[in-house]
Amino acid sequence: VVRPFRSRRLCRRPSPPLRSAPVNPCRRSMRASLASRGMYVDEAWVSEAVRGTSGSEEAVYVQYLHCDLRLASSGGNLPSDVAEWREGVLEGRHVLQLEAREDVGDDTARKDSRTLKVLLTDGRVDVAAFERRPIDDLADASLGAKLFLQDVAVRRGLLLLDPSCARLLGGAVKEGAAALLEENDDERRGEEQGRRDVAATTTTTTKRRKNVLAYDDDDEKDEEK
């Protein structure tokens, strides 16, 4: 009796499909923890921060305070059209980076009086903010410092800040990035010389970035009311 030949190759079980490497649960939970505090960063940034520190949440938080959000957060968390809102409330928690700052208060007022107008960013969207009441240490904060906001009123494209909805967390960006922010701040100031009568809130989004520190006397009177 001749038995049919059976190849061993035909009897092999098919190999299981390849699966992508699972996301590190520690890094995923770290990113979620930061997001719950209003700090939105990319997965790649979290990986680098964990690798370069002890990996604790506190160590990563310190790294966050000193990172440049334009490099760490490509998605951001601000509505893309917030600078065009006529009126509303920016709900939830948001940590933004200080990009530029100018005191637009009355020069004739007492020396300890101030009204700051600042440019903030989440790394993707830029928005101007107006200090209705002084925020502790904001006047002396380094460019690149992080500001925590929660449920902030918005009027004519401006975030209206006071201690009940805004708090300075501190931090700064690294030396090279800080120098760049300082340079950009100087450029903005130069562009605004002689044009403070142009209201930043009536410009387009592109012009808003160039005129974010523009000052309109009518805006101040409206906010004081």
PDB file of C-alpha atoms in Angstrom:
ATOM      1  CA  VAL A   1       0.000   0.000   0.000  1.00  0.00           C
ATOM      2  CA  VAL A   2       1.397   3.322  -1.051  1.00  0.00           C
ATOM      3  CA  ARG A   3       0.645   6.092   1.410  1.00  0.00           C
ATOM      4  CA  PRO A   4       0.352   9.660   0.118  1.00  0.00           C
ATOM      5  CA  PHE A   5       3.216  11.981   1.017  1.00  0.00           C
ATOM      6  CA  ARG A   6       2.276  14.776   3.382  1.00  0.00           C
ATOM      7  CA  SER A   7       4.475  17.804   3.582  1.00  0.00           C
ATOM      8  CA  ARG A   8       5.220  19.087   7.044  1.00  0.00           C
ATOM      9  CA  ARG A   9       4.943  22.626   5.671  1.00  0.00           C
ATOM     10  CA  LEU A  10       1.297  22.037   4.875  1.00  0.00           C
ATOM     11  CA  CYS A  11       0.642  21.011   8.456  1.00  0.00           C
ATOM     12  CA  ARG A  12       2.021  24.169  10.037  1.00  0.00           C
ATOM     13  CA  ARG A  13      -0.370  26.473  11.735  1.00  0.00           C
ATOM     14  CA  PRO A  14      -0.523  29.995  10.405  1.00  0.00           C
ATOM     15  CA  SER A  15       1.466  32.575  12.372  1.00  0.00           C
ATOM     16  CA  PRO A  16      -0.616  34.956  14.496  1.00  0.00           C
ATOM     17  CA  PRO A  17      -1.003  38.471  13.034  1.00  0.00           C
ATOM     18  CA  LEU A  18       1.514  41.037  14.163  1.00  0.00           C
ATOM     19  CA  ARG A  19       0.264  43.514  16.701  1.00  0.00           C
ATOM     20  CA  SER A  20       1.497  47.021  17.293  1.00  0.00           C
ATOM     21  CA  ALA A  21       3.301  47.667  20.552  1.00  0.00           C
ATOM     22  CA  PRO A  22       0.836  48.662  23.276  1.00  0.00           C
ATOM     23  CA  VAL A  23       0.911  52.206  24.580  1.00  0.00           C
ATOM     24  CA  ASN A  24       2.737  52.405  27.871  1.00  0.00           C
ATOM     25  CA  PRO A  25      -0.116  52.617  30.436  1.00  0.00           C
ATOM     26  CA  CYS A  26       2.054  54.718  32.749  1.00  0.00           C
ATOM     27  CA  ARG A  27       2.625  57.376  30.092  1.00  0.00           C
ATOM     28  CA  ARG A  28      -0.992  57.240  28.988  1.00  0.00           C
ATOM     29  CA  SER A  29      -2.217  57.809  32.551  1.00  0.00           C
ATOM     30  CA  MET A  30       0.367  60.575  32.994  1.00  0.00           C
ATOM     31  CA  ARG A  31      -0.954  62.373  29.929  1.00  0.00           C
ATOM     32  CA  ALA A  32      -4.535  61.952  31.129  1.00  0.00           C
ATOM     33  CA  SER A  33      -3.580  63.306  34.554  1.00  0.00           C
ATOM     34  CA  LEU A  34      -2.024  66.402  32.979  1.00  0.00           C
ATOM     35  CA  ALA A  35      -5.080  66.908  30.767  1.00  0.00           C
ATOM     36  CA  SER A  36      -7.367  66.783  33.815  1.00  0.00           C
ATOM     37  CA  ARG A  37      -5.424  69.789  35.123  1.00  0.00           C
ATOM     38  CA  GLY A  38      -5.783  71.683  31.842  1.00  0.00           C
ATOM     39  CA  MET A  39      -2.317  70.749  30.535  1.00  0.00           C
ATOM     40  CA  TYR A  40      -2.565  69.287  27.041  1.00  0.00           C
ATOM     41  CA  VAL A  41       0.636  67.876  25.522  1.00  0.00           C
ATOM     42  CA  ASP A  42       1.576  65.365  22.854  1.00  0.00           C
ATOM     43  CA  GLU A  43       2.277  61.706  23.657  1.00  0.00           C
ATOM     44  CA  ALA A  44       5.835  62.121  22.346  1.00  0.00           C
ATOM     45  CA  TRP A  45       6.485  64.957  24.797  1.00  0.00           C
ATOM     46  CA  VAL A  46       5.245  62.855  27.736  1.00  0.00           C
ATOM     47  CA  SER A  47       7.563  60.021  26.695  1.00  0.00           C
ATOM     48  CA  GLU A  48      10.556  62.355  26.621  1.00  0.00           C
ATOM     49  CA  ALA A  49       9.604  63.951  29.943  1.00  0.00           C
ATOM     50  CA  VAL A  50       9.251  60.564  31.657  1.00  0.00           C
ATOM     51  CA  ARG A  51      12.512  59.340  30.152  1.00  0.00           C
ATOM     52  CA  GLY A  52      14.406  62.450  31.263  1.00  0.00           C
ATOM     53  CA  THR A  53      13.131  62.494  34.859  1.00  0.00           C
ATOM     54  CA  SER A  54      12.351  60.125  37.701  1.00  0.00           C
ATOM     55  CA  GLY A  55       9.018  59.497  36.012  1.00  0.00           C
ATOM     56  CA  SER A  56       6.949  60.846  38.880  1.00  0.00           C
ATOM     57  CA  GLU A  57       3.997  63.100  38.174  1.00  0.00           C
ATOM     58  CA  GLU A  58       5.614  65.947  40.093  1.00  0.00           C
ATOM     59  CA  ALA A  59       8.820  65.684  38.022  1.00  0.00           C
ATOM     60  CA  VAL A  60       6.849  65.721  34.780  1.00  0.00           C
ATOM     61  CA  TYR A  61       4.854  68.716  36.046  1.00  0.00           C
ATOM     62  CA  VAL A  62       8.086  70.660  36.625  1.00  0.00           C
ATOM     63  CA  GLN A  63       9.184  69.735  33.097  1.00  0.00           C
ATOM     64  CA  TYR A  64       5.864  71.028  31.803  1.00  0.00           C
ATOM     65  CA  LEU A  65       6.280  74.412  33.485  1.00  0.00           C
ATOM     66  CA  HIS A  66       9.583  74.882  31.660  1.00  0.00           C
ATOM     67  CA  CYS A  67       8.638  73.529  28.239  1.00  0.00           C
ATOM     68  CA  ASP A  68       7.652  75.513  25.173  1.00  0.00           C
ATOM     69  CA  LEU A  69       4.031  74.655  24.380  1.00  0.00           C
ATOM     70  CA  ARG A  70       4.606  75.483  20.709  1.00  0.00           C
ATOM     71  CA  LEU A  71       6.845  72.405  20.628  1.00  0.00           C
ATOM     72  CA  ALA A  72       5.089  70.235  23.213  1.00  0.00           C
ATOM     73  CA  SER A  73       1.438  70.652  22.192  1.00  0.00           C
ATOM     74  CA  SER A  74       0.543  70.408  18.512  1.00  0.00           C
ATOM     75  CA  GLY A  75      -3.163  69.883  19.212  1.00  0.00           C
ATOM     76  CA  GLY A  76      -3.766  72.513  21.889  1.00  0.00           C
ATOM     77  CA  ASN A  77      -7.056  72.804  23.724  1.00  0.00           C
ATOM     78  CA  LEU A  78      -8.434  76.259  22.882  1.00  0.00           C
ATOM     79  CA  PRO A  79     -11.299  76.668  20.395  1.00  0.00           C
ATOM     80  CA  SER A  80      -9.716  77.780  17.118  1.00  0.00           C
ATOM     81  CA  ASP A  81     -12.100  80.746  16.821  1.00  0.00           C
ATOM     82  CA  VAL A  82     -11.971  81.982  20.432  1.00  0.00           C
ATOM     83  CA  ALA A  83     -10.287  85.229  19.314  1.00  0.00           C
ATOM     84  CA  GLU A  84     -13.387  85.968  17.218  1.00  0.00           C
ATOM     85  CA  TRP A  85     -15.980  85.452  19.964  1.00  0.00           C
ATOM     86  CA  ARG A  86     -18.129  88.488  20.571  1.00  0.00           C
ATOM     87  CA  GLU A  87     -19.163  87.323  24.029  1.00  0.00           C
ATOM     88  CA  GLY A  88     -19.094  84.069  25.935  1.00  0.00           C
ATOM     89  CA  VAL A  89     -17.306  81.935  28.525  1.00  0.00           C
ATOM     90  CA  LEU A  90     -14.232  79.789  27.939  1.00  0.00           C
ATOM     91  CA  GLU A  91     -15.351  76.821  30.000  1.00  0.00           C
ATOM     92  CA  GLY A  92     -13.157  74.259  31.706  1.00  0.00           C
ATOM     93  CA  ARG A  93      -9.534  74.252  32.737  1.00  0.00           C
ATOM     94  CA  HIS A  94      -6.841  75.623  30.457  1.00  0.00           C
ATOM     95  CA  VAL A  95      -3.137  76.180  31.076  1.00  0.00           C
ATOM     96  CA  LEU A  96      -1.697  78.706  28.642  1.00  0.00           C
ATOM     97  CA  GLN A  97       1.768  80.072  28.004  1.00  0.00           C
ATOM     98  CA  LEU A  98       2.685  83.745  28.377  1.00  0.00           C
ATOM     99  CA  GLU A  99       4.016  85.028  25.043  1.00  0.00           C
ATOM    100  CA  ALA A 100       3.965  88.819  25.434  1.00  0.00           C
ATOM    101  CA  ARG A 101       2.902  91.412  27.966  1.00  0.00           C
ATOM    102  CA  GLU A 102       2.283  95.171  28.155  1.00  0.00           C
ATOM    103  CA  ASP A 103       0.965  97.511  30.829  1.00  0.00           C
ATOM    104  CA  VAL A 104      -1.795  99.535  29.183  1.00  0.00           C
ATOM    105  CA  GLY A 105      -2.881 101.307  32.367  1.00  0.00           C
ATOM    106  CA  ASP A 106      -3.263 105.050  32.741  1.00  0.00           C
ATOM    107  CA  ASP A 107       0.178 106.691  32.996  1.00  0.00           C
ATOM    108  CA  THR A 108      -1.280 109.375  35.251  1.00  0.00           C
ATOM    109  CA  ALA A 109      -2.551 106.829  37.792  1.00  0.00           C
ATOM    110  CA  ARG A 110      -0.681 105.979  40.967  1.00  0.00           C
ATOM    111  CA  LYS A 111       2.511 104.002  40.581  1.00  0.00           C
ATOM    112  CA  ASP A 112       1.162 100.789  42.114  1.00  0.00           C
ATOM    113  CA  SER A 113      -1.740 100.718  39.669  1.00  0.00           C
ATOM    114  CA  ARG A 114      -1.515  98.624  36.522  1.00  0.00           C
ATOM    115  CA  THR A 115      -3.595  97.002  33.811  1.00  0.00           C
ATOM    116  CA  LEU A 116      -1.856  94.266  31.851  1.00  0.00           C
ATOM    117  CA  LYS A 117      -2.732  93.058  28.410  1.00  0.00           C
ATOM    118  CA  VAL A 118      -1.055  89.784  27.486  1.00  0.00           C
ATOM    119  CA  LEU A 119      -0.732  87.350  24.631  1.00  0.00           C
ATOM    120  CA  LEU A 120      -1.333  83.714  25.582  1.00  0.00           C
ATOM    121  CA  THR A 121      -1.074  80.476  23.631  1.00  0.00           C
ATOM    122  CA  ASP A 122      -1.913  76.803  24.062  1.00  0.00           C
ATOM    123  CA  GLY A 123       0.788  75.964  21.542  1.00  0.00           C
ATOM    124  CA  ARG A 124      -1.552  76.198  18.546  1.00  0.00           C
ATOM    125  CA  VAL A 125      -4.019  79.060  19.090  1.00  0.00           C
ATOM    126  CA  ASP A 126      -3.025  82.557  20.243  1.00  0.00           C
ATOM    127  CA  VAL A 127      -5.442  84.734  22.212  1.00  0.00           C
ATOM    128  CA  ALA A 128      -5.175  88.127  23.903  1.00  0.00           C
ATOM    129  CA  ALA A 129      -6.188  88.598  27.528  1.00  0.00           C
ATOM    130  CA  PHE A 130      -7.003  91.677  29.599  1.00  0.00           C
ATOM    131  CA  GLU A 131      -6.327  91.917  33.329  1.00  0.00           C
ATOM    132  CA  ARG A 132      -9.458  93.312  34.964  1.00  0.00           C
ATOM    133  CA  ARG A 133      -7.951  92.919  38.438  1.00  0.00           C
ATOM    134  CA  PRO A 134      -4.262  92.268  39.154  1.00  0.00           C
ATOM    135  CA  ILE A 135      -3.111  88.647  39.018  1.00  0.00           C
ATOM    136  CA  ASP A 136      -0.447  87.924  41.624  1.00  0.00           C
ATOM    137  CA  ASP A 137       3.114  87.953  40.194  1.00  0.00           C
ATOM    138  CA  LEU A 138       1.949  88.218  36.569  1.00  0.00           C
ATOM    139  CA  ALA A 139       3.739  91.527  36.041  1.00  0.00           C
ATOM    140  CA  ASP A 140       7.083  89.944  36.977  1.00  0.00           C
ATOM    141  CA  ALA A 141       6.573  86.547  35.333  1.00  0.00           C
ATOM    142  CA  SER A 142       9.059  85.391  32.718  1.00  0.00           C
ATOM    143  CA  LEU A 143       7.904  84.984  29.139  1.00  0.00           C
ATOM    144  CA  GLY A 144       7.027  81.332  28.748  1.00  0.00           C
ATOM    145  CA  ALA A 145       5.458  81.109  32.215  1.00  0.00           C
ATOM    146  CA  LYS A 146       2.257  79.090  32.515  1.00  0.00           C
ATOM    147  CA  LEU A 147      -1.090  80.565  33.548  1.00  0.00           C
ATOM    148  CA  PHE A 148      -3.967  78.430  34.828  1.00  0.00           C
ATOM    149  CA  LEU A 149      -7.437  79.562  33.717  1.00  0.00           C
ATOM    150  CA  GLN A 150     -10.884  78.215  34.563  1.00  0.00           C
ATOM    151  CA  ASP A 151     -14.264  79.372  33.226  1.00  0.00           C
ATOM    152  CA  VAL A 152     -13.011  82.699  31.886  1.00  0.00           C
ATOM    153  CA  ALA A 153     -15.330  85.353  30.460  1.00  0.00           C
ATOM    154  CA  VAL A 154     -14.642  86.381  26.850  1.00  0.00           C
ATOM    155  CA  ARG A 155     -15.612  89.704  25.355  1.00  0.00           C
ATOM    156  CA  ARG A 156     -14.758  90.947  21.870  1.00  0.00           C
ATOM    157  CA  GLY A 157     -12.107  88.265  21.514  1.00  0.00           C
ATOM    158  CA  LEU A 158     -10.392  89.119  24.810  1.00  0.00           C
ATOM    159  CA  LEU A 159     -10.110  86.839  27.834  1.00  0.00           C
ATOM    160  CA  LEU A 160     -11.057  88.852  30.930  1.00  0.00           C
ATOM    161  CA  LEU A 161      -8.757  87.853  33.781  1.00  0.00           C
ATOM    162  CA  ASP A 162      -9.074  88.293  37.526  1.00  0.00           C
ATOM    163  CA  PRO A 163      -7.914  86.235  40.550  1.00  0.00           C
ATOM    164  CA  SER A 164     -11.174  84.273  40.641  1.00  0.00           C
ATOM    165  CA  CYS A 165     -10.474  82.629  37.275  1.00  0.00           C
ATOM    166  CA  ALA A 166      -6.719  82.978  36.676  1.00  0.00           C
ATOM    167  CA  ARG A 167      -3.620  81.956  38.612  1.00  0.00           C
ATOM    168  CA  LEU A 168       0.059  82.058  37.700  1.00  0.00           C
ATOM    169  CA  LEU A 169       1.728  78.655  37.972  1.00  0.00           C
ATOM    170  CA  GLY A 170       5.218  79.912  37.234  1.00  0.00           C
ATOM    171  CA  GLY A 171       7.890  78.387  35.050  1.00  0.00           C
ATOM    172  CA  ALA A 172       9.568  79.670  31.905  1.00  0.00           C
ATOM    173  CA  VAL A 173      10.963  78.280  28.680  1.00  0.00           C
ATOM    174  CA  LYS A 174      14.552  77.218  28.150  1.00  0.00           C
ATOM    175  CA  GLU A 175      17.132  79.892  27.459  1.00  0.00           C
ATOM    176  CA  GLY A 176      17.077  79.660  23.660  1.00  0.00           C
ATOM    177  CA  ALA A 177      13.290  79.689  23.470  1.00  0.00           C
ATOM    178  CA  ALA A 178      13.102  82.524  26.004  1.00  0.00           C
ATOM    179  CA  ALA A 179      15.410  84.652  23.870  1.00  0.00           C
ATOM    180  CA  LEU A 180      13.161  84.015  20.879  1.00  0.00           C
ATOM    181  CA  LEU A 181      10.070  85.036  22.841  1.00  0.00           C
ATOM    182  CA  GLU A 182      11.824  88.220  23.981  1.00  0.00           C
ATOM    183  CA  GLU A 183      12.755  89.004  20.384  1.00  0.00           C
ATOM    184  CA  ASN A 184       9.199  88.417  19.200  1.00  0.00           C
ATOM    185  CA  ASP A 185       7.907  90.629  22.026  1.00  0.00           C
ATOM    186  CA  ASP A 186      10.224  93.471  20.952  1.00  0.00           C
ATOM    187  CA  GLU A 187       9.061  93.110  17.355  1.00  0.00           C
ATOM    188  CA  ARG A 188       5.424  93.311  18.417  1.00  0.00           C
ATOM    189  CA  ARG A 189       6.102  96.455  20.444  1.00  0.00           C
ATOM    190  CA  GLY A 190       7.856  98.066  17.470  1.00  0.00           C
ATOM    191  CA  GLU A 191       5.022  97.249  15.116  1.00  0.00           C
ATOM    192  CA  GLU A 192       2.522  98.832  17.495  1.00  0.00           C
ATOM    193  CA  GLN A 193       4.355 102.155  17.854  1.00  0.00           C
ATOM    194  CA  GLY A 194       2.069 104.942  16.726  1.00  0.00           C
ATOM    195  CA  ARG A 195      -0.893 102.586  16.116  1.00  0.00           C
ATOM    196  CA  ARG A 196      -2.414 102.186  19.582  1.00  0.00           C
ATOM    197  CA  ASP A 197      -5.620 103.778  18.407  1.00  0.00           C
ATOM    198  CA  VAL A 198      -6.336 100.640  16.392  1.00  0.00           C
ATOM    199  CA  ALA A 199      -8.400  98.162  18.402  1.00  0.00           C
ATOM    200  CA  ALA A 200      -6.892  94.674  18.395  1.00  0.00           C
ATOM    201  CA  THR A 201     -10.349  93.165  18.842  1.00  0.00           C
ATOM    202  CA  THR A 202     -11.537  94.401  15.440  1.00  0.00           C
ATOM    203  CA  THR A 203      -8.700  92.879  13.412  1.00  0.00           C
ATOM    204  CA  THR A 204      -8.599  89.532  11.640  1.00  0.00           C
ATOM    205  CA  THR A 205      -6.937  86.545  13.287  1.00  0.00           C
ATOM    206  CA  THR A 206      -3.709  87.099  11.356  1.00  0.00           C
ATOM    207  CA  LYS A 207      -3.524  90.799  12.203  1.00  0.00           C
ATOM    208  CA  ARG A 208      -4.466  90.003  15.808  1.00  0.00           C
ATOM    209  CA  ARG A 209      -1.168  88.221  16.337  1.00  0.00           C
ATOM    210  CA  LYS A 210       0.735  91.264  15.091  1.00  0.00           C
ATOM    211  CA  ASN A 211      -1.433  93.755  16.971  1.00  0.00           C
ATOM    212  CA  VAL A 212      -2.182  91.742  20.086  1.00  0.00           C
ATOM    213  CA  LEU A 213      -0.735  94.397  22.355  1.00  0.00           C
ATOM    214  CA  ALA A 214      -2.497  97.224  20.538  1.00  0.00           C
ATOM    215  CA  TYR A 215      -4.426  99.408  22.920  1.00  0.00           C
ATOM    216  CA  ASP A 216      -7.745 101.128  22.365  1.00  0.00           C
ATOM    217  CA  ASP A 217      -8.919 103.737  24.870  1.00  0.00           C
ATOM    218  CA  ASP A 218     -12.521 102.720  24.229  1.00  0.00           C
ATOM    219  CA  ASP A 219     -11.730  99.137  25.295  1.00  0.00           C
ATOM    220  CA  GLU A 220     -10.395 100.317  28.648  1.00  0.00           C
ATOM    221  CA  LYS A 221     -13.470 102.450  29.297  1.00  0.00           C
ATOM    222  CA  ASP A 222     -15.740  99.553  28.409  1.00  0.00           C
ATOM    223  CA  GLU A 223     -13.916  97.121  30.716  1.00  0.00           C
ATOM    224  CA  GLU A 224     -13.892  99.609  33.600  1.00  0.00           C
ATOM    225  CA  LYS A 225     -17.683  99.818  33.363  1.00  0.00           C
TER     226      LYS A 225
END
